[in-house]
PDB file of C-alpha atoms in Angstrom:
ATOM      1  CA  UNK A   2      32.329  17.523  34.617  1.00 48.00           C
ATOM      2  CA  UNK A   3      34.632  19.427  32.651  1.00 48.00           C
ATOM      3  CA  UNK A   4      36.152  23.135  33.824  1.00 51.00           C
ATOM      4  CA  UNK A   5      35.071  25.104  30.928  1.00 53.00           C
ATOM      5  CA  UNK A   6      38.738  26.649  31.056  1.00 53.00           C
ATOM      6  CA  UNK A   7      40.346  23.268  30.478  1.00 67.00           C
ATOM      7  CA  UNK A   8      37.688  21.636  27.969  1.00 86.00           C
ATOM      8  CA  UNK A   9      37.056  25.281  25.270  1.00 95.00           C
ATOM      9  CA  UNK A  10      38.601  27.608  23.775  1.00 97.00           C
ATOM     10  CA  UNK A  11      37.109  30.104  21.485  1.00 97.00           C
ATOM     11  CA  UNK A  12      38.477  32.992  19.042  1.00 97.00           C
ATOM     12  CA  UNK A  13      36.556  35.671  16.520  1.00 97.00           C
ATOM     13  CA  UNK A  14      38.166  37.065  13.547  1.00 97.00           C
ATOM     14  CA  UNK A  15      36.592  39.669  11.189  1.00 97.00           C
ATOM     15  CA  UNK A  16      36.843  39.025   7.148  1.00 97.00           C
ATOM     16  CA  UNK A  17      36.547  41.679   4.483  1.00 96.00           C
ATOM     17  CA  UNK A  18      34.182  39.685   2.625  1.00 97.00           C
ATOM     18  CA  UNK A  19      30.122  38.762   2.920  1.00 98.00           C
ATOM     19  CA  UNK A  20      29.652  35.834   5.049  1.00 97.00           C
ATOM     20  CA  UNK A  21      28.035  33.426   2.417  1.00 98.00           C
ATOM     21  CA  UNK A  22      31.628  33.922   1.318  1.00 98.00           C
ATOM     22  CA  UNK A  23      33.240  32.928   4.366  1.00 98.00           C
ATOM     23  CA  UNK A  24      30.783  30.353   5.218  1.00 98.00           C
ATOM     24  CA  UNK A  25      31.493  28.812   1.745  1.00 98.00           C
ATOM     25  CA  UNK A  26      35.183  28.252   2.575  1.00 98.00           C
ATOM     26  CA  UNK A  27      33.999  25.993   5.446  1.00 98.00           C
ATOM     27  CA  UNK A  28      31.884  23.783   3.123  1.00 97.00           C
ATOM     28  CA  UNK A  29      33.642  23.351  -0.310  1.00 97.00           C
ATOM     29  CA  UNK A  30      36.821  20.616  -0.236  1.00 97.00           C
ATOM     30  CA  UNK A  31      38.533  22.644  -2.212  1.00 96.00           C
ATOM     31  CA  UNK A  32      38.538  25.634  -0.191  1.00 96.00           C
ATOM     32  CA  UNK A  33      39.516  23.676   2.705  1.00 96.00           C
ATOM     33  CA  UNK A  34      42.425  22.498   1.307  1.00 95.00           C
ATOM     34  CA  UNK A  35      43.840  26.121   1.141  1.00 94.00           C
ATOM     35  CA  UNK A  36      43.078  26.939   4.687  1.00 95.00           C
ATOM     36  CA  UNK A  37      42.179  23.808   7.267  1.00 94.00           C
ATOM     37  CA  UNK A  38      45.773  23.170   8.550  1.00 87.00           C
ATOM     38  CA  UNK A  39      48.862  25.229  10.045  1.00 77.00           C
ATOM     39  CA  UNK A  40      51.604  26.322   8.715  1.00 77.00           C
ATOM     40  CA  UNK A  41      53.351  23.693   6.763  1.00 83.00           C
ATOM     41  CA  UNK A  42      50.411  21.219   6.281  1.00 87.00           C
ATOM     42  CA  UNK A  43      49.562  20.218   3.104  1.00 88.00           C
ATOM     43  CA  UNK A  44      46.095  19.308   2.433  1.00 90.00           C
ATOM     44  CA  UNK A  45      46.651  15.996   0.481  1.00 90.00           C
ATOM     45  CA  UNK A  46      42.786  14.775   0.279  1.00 92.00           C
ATOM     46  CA  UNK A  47      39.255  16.713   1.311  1.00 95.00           C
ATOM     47  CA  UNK A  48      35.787  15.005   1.266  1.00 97.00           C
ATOM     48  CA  UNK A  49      33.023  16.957   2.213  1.00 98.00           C
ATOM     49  CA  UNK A  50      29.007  15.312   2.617  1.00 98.00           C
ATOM     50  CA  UNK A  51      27.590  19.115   3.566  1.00 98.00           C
ATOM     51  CA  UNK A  52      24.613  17.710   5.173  1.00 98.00           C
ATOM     52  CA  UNK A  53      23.199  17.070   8.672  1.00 98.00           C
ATOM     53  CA  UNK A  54      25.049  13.536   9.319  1.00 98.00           C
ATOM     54  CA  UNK A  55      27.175  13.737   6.775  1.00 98.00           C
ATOM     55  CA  UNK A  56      30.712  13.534   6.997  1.00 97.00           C
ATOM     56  CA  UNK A  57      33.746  15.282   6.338  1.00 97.00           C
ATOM     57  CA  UNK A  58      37.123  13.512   6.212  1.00 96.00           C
ATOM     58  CA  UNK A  59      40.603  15.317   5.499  1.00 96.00           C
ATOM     59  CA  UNK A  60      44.412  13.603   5.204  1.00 95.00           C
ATOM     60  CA  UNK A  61      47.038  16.075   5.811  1.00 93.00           C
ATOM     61  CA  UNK A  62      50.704  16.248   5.552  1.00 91.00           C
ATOM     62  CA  UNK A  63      52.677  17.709   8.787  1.00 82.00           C
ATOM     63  CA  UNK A  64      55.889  18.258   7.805  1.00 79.00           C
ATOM     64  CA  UNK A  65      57.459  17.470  11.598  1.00 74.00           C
ATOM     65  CA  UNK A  66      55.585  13.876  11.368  1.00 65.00           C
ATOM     66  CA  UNK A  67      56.610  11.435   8.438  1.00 63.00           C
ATOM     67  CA  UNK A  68      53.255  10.079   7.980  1.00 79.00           C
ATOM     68  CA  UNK A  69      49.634  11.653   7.133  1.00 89.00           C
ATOM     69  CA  UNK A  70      47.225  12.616   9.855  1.00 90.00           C
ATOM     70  CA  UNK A  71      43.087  12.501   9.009  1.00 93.00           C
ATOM     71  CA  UNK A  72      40.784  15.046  10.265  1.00 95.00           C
ATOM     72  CA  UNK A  73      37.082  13.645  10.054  1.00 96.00           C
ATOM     73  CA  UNK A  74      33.770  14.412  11.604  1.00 97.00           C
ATOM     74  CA  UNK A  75      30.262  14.640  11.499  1.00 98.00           C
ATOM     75  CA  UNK A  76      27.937  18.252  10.731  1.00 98.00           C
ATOM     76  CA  UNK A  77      25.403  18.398  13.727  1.00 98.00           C
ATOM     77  CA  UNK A  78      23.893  22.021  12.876  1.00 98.00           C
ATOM     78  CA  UNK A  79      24.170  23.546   9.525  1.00 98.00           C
ATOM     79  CA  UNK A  80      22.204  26.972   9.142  1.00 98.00           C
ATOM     80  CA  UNK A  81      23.947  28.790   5.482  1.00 98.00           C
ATOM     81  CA  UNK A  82      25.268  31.468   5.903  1.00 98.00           C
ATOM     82  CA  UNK A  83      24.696  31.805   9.946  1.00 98.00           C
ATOM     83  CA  UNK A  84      25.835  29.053  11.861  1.00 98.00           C
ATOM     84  CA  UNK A  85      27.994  25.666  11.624  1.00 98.00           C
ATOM     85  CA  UNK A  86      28.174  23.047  14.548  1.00 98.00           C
ATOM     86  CA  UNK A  87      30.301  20.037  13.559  1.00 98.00           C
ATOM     87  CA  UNK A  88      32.533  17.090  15.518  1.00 98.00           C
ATOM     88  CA  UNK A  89      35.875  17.376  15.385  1.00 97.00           C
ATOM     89  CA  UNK A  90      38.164  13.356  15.231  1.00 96.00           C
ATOM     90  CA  UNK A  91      41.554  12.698  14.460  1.00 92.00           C
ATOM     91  CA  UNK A  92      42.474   9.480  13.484  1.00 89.00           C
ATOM     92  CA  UNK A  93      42.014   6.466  10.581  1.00 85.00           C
ATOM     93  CA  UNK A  94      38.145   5.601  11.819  1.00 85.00           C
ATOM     94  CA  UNK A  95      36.005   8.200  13.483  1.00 89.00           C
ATOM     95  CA  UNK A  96      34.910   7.777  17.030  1.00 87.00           C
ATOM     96  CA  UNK A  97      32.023   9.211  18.751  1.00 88.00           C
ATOM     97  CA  UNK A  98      33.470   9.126  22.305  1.00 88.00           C
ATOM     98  CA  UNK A  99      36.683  10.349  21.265  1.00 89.00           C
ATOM     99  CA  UNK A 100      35.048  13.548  19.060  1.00 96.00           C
ATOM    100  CA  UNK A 101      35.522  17.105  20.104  1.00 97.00           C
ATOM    101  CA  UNK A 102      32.554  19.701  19.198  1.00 97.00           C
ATOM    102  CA  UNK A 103      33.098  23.466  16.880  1.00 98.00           C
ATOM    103  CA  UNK A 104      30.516  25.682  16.735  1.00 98.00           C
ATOM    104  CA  UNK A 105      30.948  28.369  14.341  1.00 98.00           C
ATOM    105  CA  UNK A 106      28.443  31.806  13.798  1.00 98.00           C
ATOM    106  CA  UNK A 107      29.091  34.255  10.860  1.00 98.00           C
ATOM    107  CA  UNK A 108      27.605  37.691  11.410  1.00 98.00           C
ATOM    108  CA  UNK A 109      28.072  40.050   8.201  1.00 98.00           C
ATOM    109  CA  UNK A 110      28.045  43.896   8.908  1.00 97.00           C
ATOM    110  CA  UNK A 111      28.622  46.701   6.091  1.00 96.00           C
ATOM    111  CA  UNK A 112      30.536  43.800   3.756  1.00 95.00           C
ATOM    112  CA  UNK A 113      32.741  42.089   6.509  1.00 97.00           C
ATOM    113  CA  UNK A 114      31.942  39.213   8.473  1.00 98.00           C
ATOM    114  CA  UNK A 115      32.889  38.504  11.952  1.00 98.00           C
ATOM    115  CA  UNK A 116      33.161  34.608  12.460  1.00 98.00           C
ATOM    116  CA  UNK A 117      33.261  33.018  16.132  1.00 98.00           C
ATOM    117  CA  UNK A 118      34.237  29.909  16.254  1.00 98.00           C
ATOM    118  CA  UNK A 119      33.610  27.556  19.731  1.00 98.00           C
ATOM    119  CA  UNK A 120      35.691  24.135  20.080  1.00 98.00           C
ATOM    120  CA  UNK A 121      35.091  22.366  23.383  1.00 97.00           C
ATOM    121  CA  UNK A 122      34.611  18.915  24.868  1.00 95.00           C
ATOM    122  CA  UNK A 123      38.903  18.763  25.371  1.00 95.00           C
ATOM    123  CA  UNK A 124      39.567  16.150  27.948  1.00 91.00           C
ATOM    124  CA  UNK A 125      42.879  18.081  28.563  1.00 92.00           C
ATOM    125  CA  UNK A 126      44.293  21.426  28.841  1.00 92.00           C
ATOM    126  CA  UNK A 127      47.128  20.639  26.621  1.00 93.00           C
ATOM    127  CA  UNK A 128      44.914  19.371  24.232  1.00 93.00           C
ATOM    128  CA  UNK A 129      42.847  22.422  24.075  1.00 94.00           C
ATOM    129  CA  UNK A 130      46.544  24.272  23.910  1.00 94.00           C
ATOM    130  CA  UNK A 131      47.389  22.568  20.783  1.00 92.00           C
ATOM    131  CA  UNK A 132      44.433  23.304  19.366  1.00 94.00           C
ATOM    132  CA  UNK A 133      44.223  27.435  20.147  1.00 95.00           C
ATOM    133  CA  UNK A 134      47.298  27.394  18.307  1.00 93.00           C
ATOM    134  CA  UNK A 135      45.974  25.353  15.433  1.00 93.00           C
ATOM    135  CA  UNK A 136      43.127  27.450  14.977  1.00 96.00           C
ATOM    136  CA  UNK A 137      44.782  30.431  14.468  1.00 95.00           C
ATOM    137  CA  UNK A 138      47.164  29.143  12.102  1.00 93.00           C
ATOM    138  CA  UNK A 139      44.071  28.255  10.098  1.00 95.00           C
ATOM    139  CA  UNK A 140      42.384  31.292  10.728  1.00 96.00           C
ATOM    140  CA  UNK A 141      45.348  33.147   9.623  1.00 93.00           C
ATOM    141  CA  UNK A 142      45.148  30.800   6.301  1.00 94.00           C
ATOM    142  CA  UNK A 143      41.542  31.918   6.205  1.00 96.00           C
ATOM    143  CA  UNK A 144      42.190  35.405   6.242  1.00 94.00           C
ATOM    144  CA  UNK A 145      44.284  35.343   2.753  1.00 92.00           C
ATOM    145  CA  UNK A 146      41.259  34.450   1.475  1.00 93.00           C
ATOM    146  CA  UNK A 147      39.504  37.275   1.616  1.00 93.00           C
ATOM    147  CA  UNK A 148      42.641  40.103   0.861  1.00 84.00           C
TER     148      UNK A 148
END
């Protein structure tokens, strides 16, 4: 069994804008492009199937690594505006075994939203490391949303 302090990490960020806002720029390819990467990544490609089962798929540009890396994975829980659970694979082919999980909640109070977002199942501590700072890049990216 995973140590919860090797296999999560989680952060919460508030938005100044209503959460079926925020929860929007998790579910439209478009809006992904302009946030889902850190600094210096270049969305190149987005496909989103914004079902239960359906799958999401993204090629991006890092501009330390010469080739493209692809994001994919599968939504497990979708509840709009309130909650998105979701695997998380990098790689060409998507793989079950290999899949992290995100878990994301959006509560809105007075016009902002406070989003938590939950990604476990790391087999590694510097895995999870790479990813904390990853996710605030993109949160960061999120934020200029929503000025």
């Amino acid at each position: 069994m995973k140590s919860p302090l090797v296999s999560e990490l989680s952060l919460q960020r508030t938005f100044n804008a209503p959460r079926e806002r925020v929860f929007r720029a998790w579910s439209d390819p478009e809006l992904l492009k302009l946030w889902l990467g850190g600094h210096g990544v270049k969305s190149l490609h987005a496909r989103v199937d914004f079902r239960v089962g359906g799958m999401y798929e993204m090629d991006m540009q890092v501009p330390t690594d010469a080739g493209i890396q692809r994001l994919c994975g599968i939504y497990q829980e979708i509840k709009a505006p309130e909650k998105l659970v979701f695997t998380w694979s990098w790689g060409d082919k998507y793989s079950a075994d290999d899949a992290t999980l995100v878990t994301v909640t959006f509560i809105e109070n007075d016009g902002k939203t406070t989003m938590t977002l939950k990604h476990e199942r790391f087999d590694s501590a510097p895995a999870r490391d790479m990813h904390i700072k990853g996710w605030d890049m993109c949160v960061n990216r999120l934020v200029n949303l929503f000025p």
